[in-house]
């Protein structure tokens, strides 16, 4: 007995929900098909709607399903796909795997771009540069006789003493561009001791670059790596007989300056500093780096600063903020790589993960060597988890896993034991893990995708790059309709030098480097006073000295990669990872299902302190069918307003905020199924309070929507504001190029106050980028709502839903939110008010 019977032939009907909430109904016998939005979100209701549409002759019985999906824009017509590709290349000459993917009847092919084989422009031979014969010989030994245009320009600028940012594609030769002039100046200086620091964001990348640097300094300039993994005997030799160049990371500078070690004494002679992969110094890491460079300048003199990046949208603005000084910028337009087929895909008849897994299986079966990028650690874990279930040899590489685990994965890939890695941005950087010819990337800003694409085709081979738009994200829907906008929305690099949590730690560390004069930190006088009142520093005349015992207690274990507050993760007695606060309490609350290295665990216990905590895991059977999502409530309080502005006629303020975050319970969800899941509440919530930066504005009332809902005004008003908070965060992705992942949001009930805050303790600069571009974010928010065809009251994943929502996407009102942004853009006047008495988020 069929549950759903075809009214035409009596056969069985299949009913499937697609990305925008519509249902596809198809008969397995006579092939009659229809697609429509049901009146409510259930298959039973969809079946009744289908029968009604059949009786009213709204269904064409001769149209097959594929034709219907193509007419509705769910799939592209085969001839349209071929036509798009043939603007660049003969479709039938594409690799067979690529042709199959582009003609898939499960996904919408958004765009195809052929990135032809590239070689940077040759400017001239090495003999025309003012370089020492020993450097010329080192280049000859490496087979280099000509240099590219941007390399010539960079060498001349650095030789002239200017601070410089070099922006050029991966593999274009940025290392030679900054190394040659620095080595030349060291040879000219003829001063013993450490003269240059080459800093990389990871120890692995530093070691990867070491052989190239040593080859350029062959027999003339000694280059040594110095970090926590260097054996003590070698560290002692470096200190007693220092090289001219140290390769390291900025964490090492922080620690050794603070502890006034023998190594820190070597830094006094440094005159040249390079920060490679400049775009990684974002958010709280960038804020810490800003202070560490400020501290280094105090113990050196006339420090020349050079940065390099393959992908940064605002190099001058960001470089000057990070370096605290003027910089010049030189661009290299082309890199050295083979032909790359770049495809943007949108999964319409399946989820994003199903499409990614299908690509993994195809590439794996075809013998490709590839990386699968995910922006979140849970995304990378799930990709590996499901791929392993299908028999694919894959491993995970991400932050939070031990260095030993990551090195093992790198070595296994390099040696061919495994041919694919599921990774977060940890493998975006230029570390050599061997030859590869394909990447799969989740939805990130275009400059991040370019960085990822830079990993493939380095040997000149033809390669494949797949960008998967998120079908559950409003911004994914936006780019599906506006692919040309995606290629314009570059990620803006941001950091917040005024982060008070970081400033407090770093100014204290600065006083430990050497006594601090008040005028050196004039703009942080309030923090200086706070340190003095807490007995962490002592004032003597115009100088401040640290209380070493107290200061060391506060700074011990401080992690500059965040705001310093970490939850350590243990399995038994073994420390197996870490997560930064405040996100840690969402992922590591009691009873949470936590993914680690492709396996699942349950959190047995979580203990929190003011500046960190510990979580203990227990094993789960690998066929355990559930995962969890935290159910949270947050309450913001404005501590200080830094800037105000009127956007349209809406007052927007950039503030320091106190966020009280509570995990009230969690939703238990089945691994392979959609749905809200079962809510389980805690008797005692897990709570964490932190200071950050954010914006606040008051949304106008959606009066027309309220007029239609007089019997439930409070619900509709609060739901409209909640939806408005979701949509503007999604709009932020287009405006700042990905800042939404670093943000949280709170809609304060019926007051109209909407807070968007930095997800890092103390702030990371993302909300400031939104504050500066608030008007564009509102336009994008309205466009997202206008372009979504759903007629559901609460909207759908295309418009109002957010996968980050701590309330499981409940209490949303699409029409109310749409009216809010129409009123904002049409200049309805609102001003910020205090929340109404007892006002709180609607949960």
mmCIF file with all atom_site columns, C-alpha atoms in Angstrom, residues 356-544:
data_model
loop_
_atom_site.group_PDB
_atom_site.id
_atom_site.type_symbol
_atom_site.label_atom_id
_atom_site.label_alt_id
_atom_site.label_comp_id
_atom_site.label_asym_id
_atom_site.label_entity_id
_atom_site.label_seq_id
_atom_site.pdbx_PDB_ins_code
_atom_site.Cartn_x
_atom_site.Cartn_y
_atom_site.Cartn_z
_atom_site.occupancy
_atom_site.B_iso_or_equiv
_atom_site.pdbx_formal_charge
_atom_site.auth_seq_id
_atom_site.auth_comp_id
_atom_site.auth_asym_id
_atom_site.auth_atom_id
_atom_site.pdbx_PDB_model_num
ATOM 1   C CA . UNK A 1 356 ? 31.008 17.798 -1.283  1.00 0.00 ? 356 UNK A CA 1
ATOM 2   C CA . UNK A 1 357 ? 31.005 14.077 -0.477  1.00 0.00 ? 357 UNK A CA 1
ATOM 3   C CA . UNK A 1 358 ? 30.082 13.226 -4.066  1.00 0.00 ? 358 UNK A CA 1
ATOM 4   C CA . UNK A 1 359 ? 33.041 15.313 -5.315  1.00 0.00 ? 359 UNK A CA 1
ATOM 5   C CA . UNK A 1 360 ? 35.350 13.656 -2.772  1.00 0.00 ? 360 UNK A CA 1
ATOM 6   C CA . UNK A 1 361 ? 34.322 10.218 -4.041  1.00 0.00 ? 361 UNK A CA 1
ATOM 7   C CA . UNK A 1 362 ? 34.728 11.196 -7.704  1.00 0.00 ? 362 UNK A CA 1
ATOM 8   C CA . UNK A 1 363 ? 38.169 12.764 -7.213  1.00 0.00 ? 363 UNK A CA 1
ATOM 9   C CA . UNK A 1 364 ? 39.339 9.900  -5.013  1.00 0.00 ? 364 UNK A CA 1
ATOM 10  C CA . UNK A 1 365 ? 38.192 7.243  -7.488  1.00 0.00 ? 365 UNK A CA 1
ATOM 11  C CA . UNK A 1 366 ? 39.846 9.147  -10.344 1.00 0.00 ? 366 UNK A CA 1
ATOM 12  C CA . UNK A 1 367 ? 43.219 9.155  -8.552  1.00 0.00 ? 367 UNK A CA 1
ATOM 13  C CA . UNK A 1 368 ? 43.447 12.877 -7.783  1.00 0.00 ? 368 UNK A CA 1
ATOM 14  C CA . UNK A 1 369 ? 45.444 14.352 -4.904  1.00 0.00 ? 369 UNK A CA 1
ATOM 15  C CA . UNK A 1 370 ? 43.328 17.035 -3.275  1.00 0.00 ? 370 UNK A CA 1
ATOM 16  C CA . UNK A 1 371 ? 42.334 19.145 -0.295  1.00 0.00 ? 371 UNK A CA 1
ATOM 17  C CA . UNK A 1 372 ? 38.778 19.646 0.990   1.00 0.00 ? 372 UNK A CA 1
ATOM 18  C CA . UNK A 1 373 ? 38.524 23.026 2.706   1.00 0.00 ? 373 UNK A CA 1
ATOM 19  C CA . UNK A 1 374 ? 35.974 23.921 5.372   1.00 0.00 ? 374 UNK A CA 1
ATOM 20  C CA . UNK A 1 375 ? 35.821 27.184 7.311   1.00 0.00 ? 375 UNK A CA 1
ATOM 21  C CA . UNK A 1 376 ? 34.809 25.498 10.556  1.00 0.00 ? 376 UNK A CA 1
ATOM 22  C CA . UNK A 1 377 ? 36.374 22.695 12.524  1.00 0.00 ? 377 UNK A CA 1
ATOM 23  C CA . UNK A 1 378 ? 33.047 20.841 12.707  1.00 0.00 ? 378 UNK A CA 1
ATOM 24  C CA . UNK A 1 379 ? 32.735 21.078 8.906   1.00 0.00 ? 379 UNK A CA 1
ATOM 25  C CA . UNK A 1 380 ? 36.161 19.530 8.359   1.00 0.00 ? 380 UNK A CA 1
ATOM 26  C CA . UNK A 1 381 ? 35.393 16.776 10.874  1.00 0.00 ? 381 UNK A CA 1
ATOM 27  C CA . UNK A 1 382 ? 32.030 15.919 9.286   1.00 0.00 ? 382 UNK A CA 1
ATOM 28  C CA . UNK A 1 383 ? 33.496 15.781 5.766   1.00 0.00 ? 383 UNK A CA 1
ATOM 29  C CA . UNK A 1 384 ? 36.108 13.283 6.962   1.00 0.00 ? 384 UNK A CA 1
ATOM 30  C CA . UNK A 1 385 ? 33.594 11.337 9.079   1.00 0.00 ? 385 UNK A CA 1
ATOM 31  C CA . UNK A 1 386 ? 31.185 10.706 6.193   1.00 0.00 ? 386 UNK A CA 1
ATOM 32  C CA . UNK A 1 387 ? 33.980 10.104 3.635   1.00 0.00 ? 387 UNK A CA 1
ATOM 33  C CA . UNK A 1 388 ? 35.563 7.461  5.879   1.00 0.00 ? 388 UNK A CA 1
ATOM 34  C CA . UNK A 1 389 ? 32.168 5.788  6.127   1.00 0.00 ? 389 UNK A CA 1
ATOM 35  C CA . UNK A 1 390 ? 32.342 5.373  2.335   1.00 0.00 ? 390 UNK A CA 1
ATOM 36  C CA . UNK A 1 391 ? 35.757 3.714  2.540   1.00 0.00 ? 391 UNK A CA 1
ATOM 37  C CA . UNK A 1 392 ? 37.875 6.732  1.577   1.00 0.00 ? 392 UNK A CA 1
ATOM 38  C CA . UNK A 1 393 ? 41.317 7.136  3.171   1.00 0.00 ? 393 UNK A CA 1
ATOM 39  C CA . UNK A 1 394 ? 41.135 10.708 4.416   1.00 0.00 ? 394 UNK A CA 1
ATOM 40  C CA . UNK A 1 395 ? 42.333 12.519 7.518   1.00 0.00 ? 395 UNK A CA 1
ATOM 41  C CA . UNK A 1 396 ? 41.640 15.827 9.273   1.00 0.00 ? 396 UNK A CA 1
ATOM 42  C CA . UNK A 1 397 ? 44.031 18.788 9.557   1.00 0.00 ? 397 UNK A CA 1
ATOM 43  C CA . UNK A 1 398 ? 42.814 21.735 11.637  1.00 0.00 ? 398 UNK A CA 1
ATOM 44  C CA . UNK A 1 399 ? 43.669 24.044 14.492  1.00 0.00 ? 399 UNK A CA 1
ATOM 45  C CA . UNK A 1 400 ? 42.898 22.543 17.890  1.00 0.00 ? 400 UNK A CA 1
ATOM 46  C CA . UNK A 1 401 ? 44.447 19.184 16.955  1.00 0.00 ? 401 UNK A CA 1
ATOM 47  C CA . UNK A 1 402 ? 47.913 18.432 18.292  1.00 0.00 ? 402 UNK A CA 1
ATOM 48  C CA . UNK A 1 403 ? 50.968 19.503 16.296  1.00 0.00 ? 403 UNK A CA 1
ATOM 49  C CA . UNK A 1 404 ? 52.022 15.844 16.226  1.00 0.00 ? 404 UNK A CA 1
ATOM 50  C CA . UNK A 1 405 ? 48.708 14.851 14.598  1.00 0.00 ? 405 UNK A CA 1
ATOM 51  C CA . UNK A 1 406 ? 48.975 17.631 11.991  1.00 0.00 ? 406 UNK A CA 1
ATOM 52  C CA . UNK A 1 407 ? 52.591 16.729 11.113  1.00 0.00 ? 407 UNK A CA 1
ATOM 53  C CA . UNK A 1 408 ? 51.606 13.071 10.698  1.00 0.00 ? 408 UNK A CA 1
ATOM 54  C CA . UNK A 1 409 ? 48.803 14.031 8.289   1.00 0.00 ? 409 UNK A CA 1
ATOM 55  C CA . UNK A 1 410 ? 51.151 16.325 6.300   1.00 0.00 ? 410 UNK A CA 1
ATOM 56  C CA . UNK A 1 411 ? 53.794 13.596 6.015   1.00 0.00 ? 411 UNK A CA 1
ATOM 57  C CA . UNK A 1 412 ? 51.282 10.910 5.027   1.00 0.00 ? 412 UNK A CA 1
ATOM 58  C CA . UNK A 1 413 ? 49.917 13.144 2.272   1.00 0.00 ? 413 UNK A CA 1
ATOM 59  C CA . UNK A 1 414 ? 53.382 14.091 1.058   1.00 0.00 ? 414 UNK A CA 1
ATOM 60  C CA . UNK A 1 415 ? 54.469 10.439 0.919   1.00 0.00 ? 415 UNK A CA 1
ATOM 61  C CA . UNK A 1 416 ? 51.261 9.288  -0.805  1.00 0.00 ? 416 UNK A CA 1
ATOM 62  C CA . UNK A 1 417 ? 49.844 7.191  2.063   1.00 0.00 ? 417 UNK A CA 1
ATOM 63  C CA . UNK A 1 418 ? 46.712 9.327  1.799   1.00 0.00 ? 418 UNK A CA 1
ATOM 64  C CA . UNK A 1 419 ? 45.628 11.390 -1.214  1.00 0.00 ? 419 UNK A CA 1
ATOM 65  C CA . UNK A 1 420 ? 43.073 13.696 0.375   1.00 0.00 ? 420 UNK A CA 1
ATOM 66  C CA . UNK A 1 421 ? 42.865 15.849 3.507   1.00 0.00 ? 421 UNK A CA 1
ATOM 67  C CA . UNK A 1 422 ? 39.822 17.484 5.058   1.00 0.00 ? 422 UNK A CA 1
ATOM 68  C CA . UNK A 1 423 ? 41.140 20.759 6.389   1.00 0.00 ? 423 UNK A CA 1
ATOM 69  C CA . UNK A 1 424 ? 40.313 24.175 7.771   1.00 0.00 ? 424 UNK A CA 1
ATOM 70  C CA . UNK A 1 425 ? 42.336 27.258 6.683   1.00 0.00 ? 425 UNK A CA 1
ATOM 71  C CA . UNK A 1 426 ? 45.429 25.698 8.341   1.00 0.00 ? 426 UNK A CA 1
ATOM 72  C CA . UNK A 1 427 ? 46.492 24.372 4.924   1.00 0.00 ? 427 UNK A CA 1
ATOM 73  C CA . UNK A 1 428 ? 45.709 27.565 2.998   1.00 0.00 ? 428 UNK A CA 1
ATOM 74  C CA . UNK A 1 429 ? 49.271 28.679 3.678   1.00 0.00 ? 429 UNK A CA 1
ATOM 75  C CA . UNK A 1 430 ? 52.221 27.903 1.437   1.00 0.00 ? 430 UNK A CA 1
ATOM 76  C CA . UNK A 1 431 ? 53.568 24.853 3.306   1.00 0.00 ? 431 UNK A CA 1
ATOM 77  C CA . UNK A 1 432 ? 54.828 22.199 0.879   1.00 0.00 ? 432 UNK A CA 1
ATOM 78  C CA . UNK A 1 433 ? 52.849 18.989 1.353   1.00 0.00 ? 433 UNK A CA 1
ATOM 79  C CA . UNK A 1 434 ? 53.616 17.702 -2.109  1.00 0.00 ? 434 UNK A CA 1
ATOM 80  C CA . UNK A 1 435 ? 51.983 17.877 -5.491  1.00 0.00 ? 435 UNK A CA 1
ATOM 81  C CA . UNK A 1 436 ? 48.208 18.247 -5.734  1.00 0.00 ? 436 UNK A CA 1
ATOM 82  C CA . UNK A 1 437 ? 45.790 18.901 -8.558  1.00 0.00 ? 437 UNK A CA 1
ATOM 83  C CA . UNK A 1 438 ? 42.372 19.647 -7.043  1.00 0.00 ? 438 UNK A CA 1
ATOM 84  C CA . UNK A 1 439 ? 40.590 21.477 -4.254  1.00 0.00 ? 439 UNK A CA 1
ATOM 85  C CA . UNK A 1 440 ? 37.031 21.524 -2.980  1.00 0.00 ? 440 UNK A CA 1
ATOM 86  C CA . UNK A 1 441 ? 36.159 24.652 -1.015  1.00 0.00 ? 441 UNK A CA 1
ATOM 87  C CA . UNK A 1 442 ? 33.174 25.689 1.019   1.00 0.00 ? 442 UNK A CA 1
ATOM 88  C CA . UNK A 1 443 ? 31.848 29.221 0.601   1.00 0.00 ? 443 UNK A CA 1
ATOM 89  C CA . UNK A 1 444 ? 34.482 31.786 1.593   1.00 0.00 ? 444 UNK A CA 1
ATOM 90  C CA . UNK A 1 445 ? 35.392 35.191 0.107   1.00 0.00 ? 445 UNK A CA 1
ATOM 91  C CA . UNK A 1 446 ? 36.983 35.152 -3.336  1.00 0.00 ? 446 UNK A CA 1
ATOM 92  C CA . UNK A 1 447 ? 40.456 36.148 -2.118  1.00 0.00 ? 447 UNK A CA 1
ATOM 93  C CA . UNK A 1 448 ? 40.421 33.191 0.289   1.00 0.00 ? 448 UNK A CA 1
ATOM 94  C CA . UNK A 1 449 ? 39.417 30.892 -2.595  1.00 0.00 ? 449 UNK A CA 1
ATOM 95  C CA . UNK A 1 450 ? 42.285 32.300 -4.681  1.00 0.00 ? 450 UNK A CA 1
ATOM 96  C CA . UNK A 1 451 ? 44.622 31.504 -1.776  1.00 0.00 ? 451 UNK A CA 1
ATOM 97  C CA . UNK A 1 452 ? 43.299 27.938 -1.720  1.00 0.00 ? 452 UNK A CA 1
ATOM 98  C CA . UNK A 1 453 ? 43.560 27.600 -5.497  1.00 0.00 ? 453 UNK A CA 1
ATOM 99  C CA . UNK A 1 454 ? 47.189 28.680 -5.129  1.00 0.00 ? 454 UNK A CA 1
ATOM 100 C CA . UNK A 1 455 ? 47.893 25.250 -3.605  1.00 0.00 ? 455 UNK A CA 1
ATOM 101 C CA . UNK A 1 456 ? 47.246 23.425 -6.891  1.00 0.00 ? 456 UNK A CA 1
ATOM 102 C CA . UNK A 1 457 ? 48.841 23.372 -10.325 1.00 0.00 ? 457 UNK A CA 1
ATOM 103 C CA . UNK A 1 458 ? 52.253 24.448 -9.034  1.00 0.00 ? 458 UNK A CA 1
ATOM 104 C CA . UNK A 1 459 ? 54.054 21.942 -11.256 1.00 0.00 ? 459 UNK A CA 1
ATOM 105 C CA . UNK A 1 460 ? 52.213 23.287 -14.292 1.00 0.00 ? 460 UNK A CA 1
ATOM 106 C CA . UNK A 1 461 ? 49.626 20.470 -14.382 1.00 0.00 ? 461 UNK A CA 1
ATOM 107 C CA . UNK A 1 462 ? 45.964 20.967 -15.289 1.00 0.00 ? 462 UNK A CA 1
ATOM 108 C CA . UNK A 1 463 ? 43.882 21.227 -12.107 1.00 0.00 ? 463 UNK A CA 1
ATOM 109 C CA . UNK A 1 464 ? 40.306 21.404 -10.818 1.00 0.00 ? 464 UNK A CA 1
ATOM 110 C CA . UNK A 1 465 ? 38.817 23.802 -8.270  1.00 0.00 ? 465 UNK A CA 1
ATOM 111 C CA . UNK A 1 466 ? 35.246 23.513 -6.973  1.00 0.00 ? 466 UNK A CA 1
ATOM 112 C CA . UNK A 1 467 ? 33.575 26.219 -4.888  1.00 0.00 ? 467 UNK A CA 1
ATOM 113 C CA . UNK A 1 468 ? 30.388 24.997 -3.178  1.00 0.00 ? 468 UNK A CA 1
ATOM 114 C CA . UNK A 1 469 ? 27.866 27.686 -2.303  1.00 0.00 ? 469 UNK A CA 1
ATOM 115 C CA . UNK A 1 470 ? 25.942 26.988 0.886   1.00 0.00 ? 470 UNK A CA 1
ATOM 116 C CA . UNK A 1 471 ? 22.329 26.163 0.007   1.00 0.00 ? 471 UNK A CA 1
ATOM 117 C CA . UNK A 1 472 ? 21.306 26.665 3.652   1.00 0.00 ? 472 UNK A CA 1
ATOM 118 C CA . UNK A 1 473 ? 22.644 30.226 3.760   1.00 0.00 ? 473 UNK A CA 1
ATOM 119 C CA . UNK A 1 474 ? 20.933 33.396 2.532   1.00 0.00 ? 474 UNK A CA 1
ATOM 120 C CA . UNK A 1 475 ? 24.244 34.700 1.193   1.00 0.00 ? 475 UNK A CA 1
ATOM 121 C CA . UNK A 1 476 ? 24.696 31.439 -0.744  1.00 0.00 ? 476 UNK A CA 1
ATOM 122 C CA . UNK A 1 477 ? 21.343 32.084 -2.420  1.00 0.00 ? 477 UNK A CA 1
ATOM 123 C CA . UNK A 1 478 ? 22.386 35.681 -3.062  1.00 0.00 ? 478 UNK A CA 1
ATOM 124 C CA . UNK A 1 479 ? 25.573 34.635 -4.879  1.00 0.00 ? 479 UNK A CA 1
ATOM 125 C CA . UNK A 1 480 ? 23.682 31.991 -6.869  1.00 0.00 ? 480 UNK A CA 1
ATOM 126 C CA . UNK A 1 481 ? 21.662 34.812 -8.381  1.00 0.00 ? 481 UNK A CA 1
ATOM 127 C CA . UNK A 1 482 ? 24.550 37.323 -8.432  1.00 0.00 ? 482 UNK A CA 1
ATOM 128 C CA . UNK A 1 483 ? 27.749 35.370 -9.221  1.00 0.00 ? 483 UNK A CA 1
ATOM 129 C CA . UNK A 1 484 ? 29.415 38.471 -10.638 1.00 0.00 ? 484 UNK A CA 1
ATOM 130 C CA . UNK A 1 485 ? 29.082 40.112 -7.204  1.00 0.00 ? 485 UNK A CA 1
ATOM 131 C CA . UNK A 1 486 ? 30.904 37.211 -5.566  1.00 0.00 ? 486 UNK A CA 1
ATOM 132 C CA . UNK A 1 487 ? 34.020 37.988 -7.603  1.00 0.00 ? 487 UNK A CA 1
ATOM 133 C CA . UNK A 1 488 ? 33.927 41.614 -6.352  1.00 0.00 ? 488 UNK A CA 1
ATOM 134 C CA . UNK A 1 489 ? 33.372 40.925 -2.643  1.00 0.00 ? 489 UNK A CA 1
ATOM 135 C CA . UNK A 1 490 ? 36.936 40.687 -1.378  1.00 0.00 ? 490 UNK A CA 1
ATOM 136 C CA . UNK A 1 491 ? 37.511 40.002 2.302   1.00 0.00 ? 491 UNK A CA 1
ATOM 137 C CA . UNK A 1 492 ? 38.677 43.092 4.166   1.00 0.00 ? 492 UNK A CA 1
ATOM 138 C CA . UNK A 1 493 ? 41.535 42.443 6.577   1.00 0.00 ? 493 UNK A CA 1
ATOM 139 C CA . UNK A 1 494 ? 40.687 43.831 10.012  1.00 0.00 ? 494 UNK A CA 1
ATOM 140 C CA . UNK A 1 495 ? 42.094 44.013 13.517  1.00 0.00 ? 495 UNK A CA 1
ATOM 141 C CA . UNK A 1 496 ? 41.287 46.080 16.599  1.00 0.00 ? 496 UNK A CA 1
ATOM 142 C CA . UNK A 1 497 ? 44.325 47.736 18.243  1.00 0.00 ? 497 UNK A CA 1
ATOM 143 C CA . UNK A 1 498 ? 41.987 49.025 20.964  1.00 0.00 ? 498 UNK A CA 1
ATOM 144 C CA . UNK A 1 499 ? 40.892 45.578 22.163  1.00 0.00 ? 499 UNK A CA 1
ATOM 145 C CA . UNK A 1 500 ? 40.972 46.241 25.939  1.00 0.00 ? 500 UNK A CA 1
ATOM 146 C CA . UNK A 1 501 ? 41.504 42.611 26.980  1.00 0.00 ? 501 UNK A CA 1
ATOM 147 C CA . UNK A 1 502 ? 44.501 42.222 24.675  1.00 0.00 ? 502 UNK A CA 1
ATOM 148 C CA . UNK A 1 503 ? 45.816 45.724 25.398  1.00 0.00 ? 503 UNK A CA 1
ATOM 149 C CA . UNK A 1 504 ? 45.856 44.984 29.135  1.00 0.00 ? 504 UNK A CA 1
ATOM 150 C CA . UNK A 1 505 ? 47.924 41.809 28.681  1.00 0.00 ? 505 UNK A CA 1
ATOM 151 C CA . UNK A 1 506 ? 50.255 43.299 26.104  1.00 0.00 ? 506 UNK A CA 1
ATOM 152 C CA . UNK A 1 507 ? 50.929 46.553 27.964  1.00 0.00 ? 507 UNK A CA 1
ATOM 153 C CA . UNK A 1 508 ? 51.762 44.504 31.036  1.00 0.00 ? 508 UNK A CA 1
ATOM 154 C CA . UNK A 1 509 ? 54.108 42.383 28.876  1.00 0.00 ? 509 UNK A CA 1
ATOM 155 C CA . UNK A 1 510 ? 55.576 45.611 27.475  1.00 0.00 ? 510 UNK A CA 1
ATOM 156 C CA . UNK A 1 511 ? 56.485 46.744 30.994  1.00 0.00 ? 511 UNK A CA 1
ATOM 157 C CA . UNK A 1 512 ? 58.257 43.416 31.490  1.00 0.00 ? 512 UNK A CA 1
ATOM 158 C CA . UNK A 1 513 ? 60.307 43.896 28.307  1.00 0.00 ? 513 UNK A CA 1
ATOM 159 C CA . UNK A 1 514 ? 61.691 47.094 29.812  1.00 0.00 ? 514 UNK A CA 1
ATOM 160 C CA . UNK A 1 515 ? 60.267 49.820 32.090  1.00 0.00 ? 515 UNK A CA 1
ATOM 161 C CA . UNK A 1 516 ? 57.406 51.701 30.527  1.00 0.00 ? 516 UNK A CA 1
ATOM 162 C CA . UNK A 1 517 ? 57.087 55.465 30.129  1.00 0.00 ? 517 UNK A CA 1
ATOM 163 C CA . UNK A 1 518 ? 53.609 56.961 30.321  1.00 0.00 ? 518 UNK A CA 1
ATOM 164 C CA . UNK A 1 519 ? 53.908 58.753 26.954  1.00 0.00 ? 519 UNK A CA 1
ATOM 165 C CA . UNK A 1 520 ? 54.583 55.437 25.185  1.00 0.00 ? 520 UNK A CA 1
ATOM 166 C CA . UNK A 1 521 ? 51.020 54.287 25.811  1.00 0.00 ? 521 UNK A CA 1
ATOM 167 C CA . UNK A 1 522 ? 49.235 57.604 26.184  1.00 0.00 ? 522 UNK A CA 1
ATOM 168 C CA . UNK A 1 523 ? 46.115 56.365 24.351  1.00 0.00 ? 523 UNK A CA 1
ATOM 169 C CA . UNK A 1 524 ? 45.823 53.436 26.814  1.00 0.00 ? 524 UNK A CA 1
ATOM 170 C CA . UNK A 1 525 ? 46.024 55.511 29.996  1.00 0.00 ? 525 UNK A CA 1
ATOM 171 C CA . UNK A 1 526 ? 42.857 53.923 31.457  1.00 0.00 ? 526 UNK A CA 1
ATOM 172 C CA . UNK A 1 527 ? 44.377 50.469 31.085  1.00 0.00 ? 527 UNK A CA 1
ATOM 173 C CA . UNK A 1 528 ? 47.614 51.667 32.637  1.00 0.00 ? 528 UNK A CA 1
ATOM 174 C CA . UNK A 1 529 ? 45.656 52.923 35.647  1.00 0.00 ? 529 UNK A CA 1
ATOM 175 C CA . UNK A 1 530 ? 43.749 49.632 35.861  1.00 0.00 ? 530 UNK A CA 1
ATOM 176 C CA . UNK A 1 531 ? 47.041 47.700 35.931  1.00 0.00 ? 531 UNK A CA 1
ATOM 177 C CA . UNK A 1 532 ? 48.386 50.024 38.621  1.00 0.00 ? 532 UNK A CA 1
ATOM 178 C CA . UNK A 1 533 ? 45.263 49.729 40.791  1.00 0.00 ? 533 UNK A CA 1
ATOM 179 C CA . UNK A 1 534 ? 45.403 45.926 40.563  1.00 0.00 ? 534 UNK A CA 1
ATOM 180 C CA . UNK A 1 535 ? 49.011 45.958 41.722  1.00 0.00 ? 535 UNK A CA 1
ATOM 181 C CA . UNK A 1 536 ? 50.293 44.511 38.456  1.00 0.00 ? 536 UNK A CA 1
ATOM 182 C CA . UNK A 1 537 ? 52.542 47.501 37.748  1.00 0.00 ? 537 UNK A CA 1
ATOM 183 C CA . UNK A 1 538 ? 54.257 49.962 40.061  1.00 0.00 ? 538 UNK A CA 1
ATOM 184 C CA . UNK A 1 539 ? 54.664 53.669 39.266  1.00 0.00 ? 539 UNK A CA 1
ATOM 185 C CA . UNK A 1 540 ? 58.024 55.278 40.014  1.00 0.00 ? 540 UNK A CA 1
ATOM 186 C CA . UNK A 1 541 ? 58.343 58.822 38.750  1.00 0.00 ? 541 UNK A CA 1
ATOM 187 C CA . UNK A 1 542 ? 57.420 58.801 35.063  1.00 0.00 ? 542 UNK A CA 1
ATOM 188 C CA . UNK A 1 543 ? 58.151 55.079 34.698  1.00 0.00 ? 543 UNK A CA 1
ATOM 189 C CA . UNK A 1 544 ? 56.101 51.946 35.305  1.00 0.00 ? 544 UNK A CA 1
#
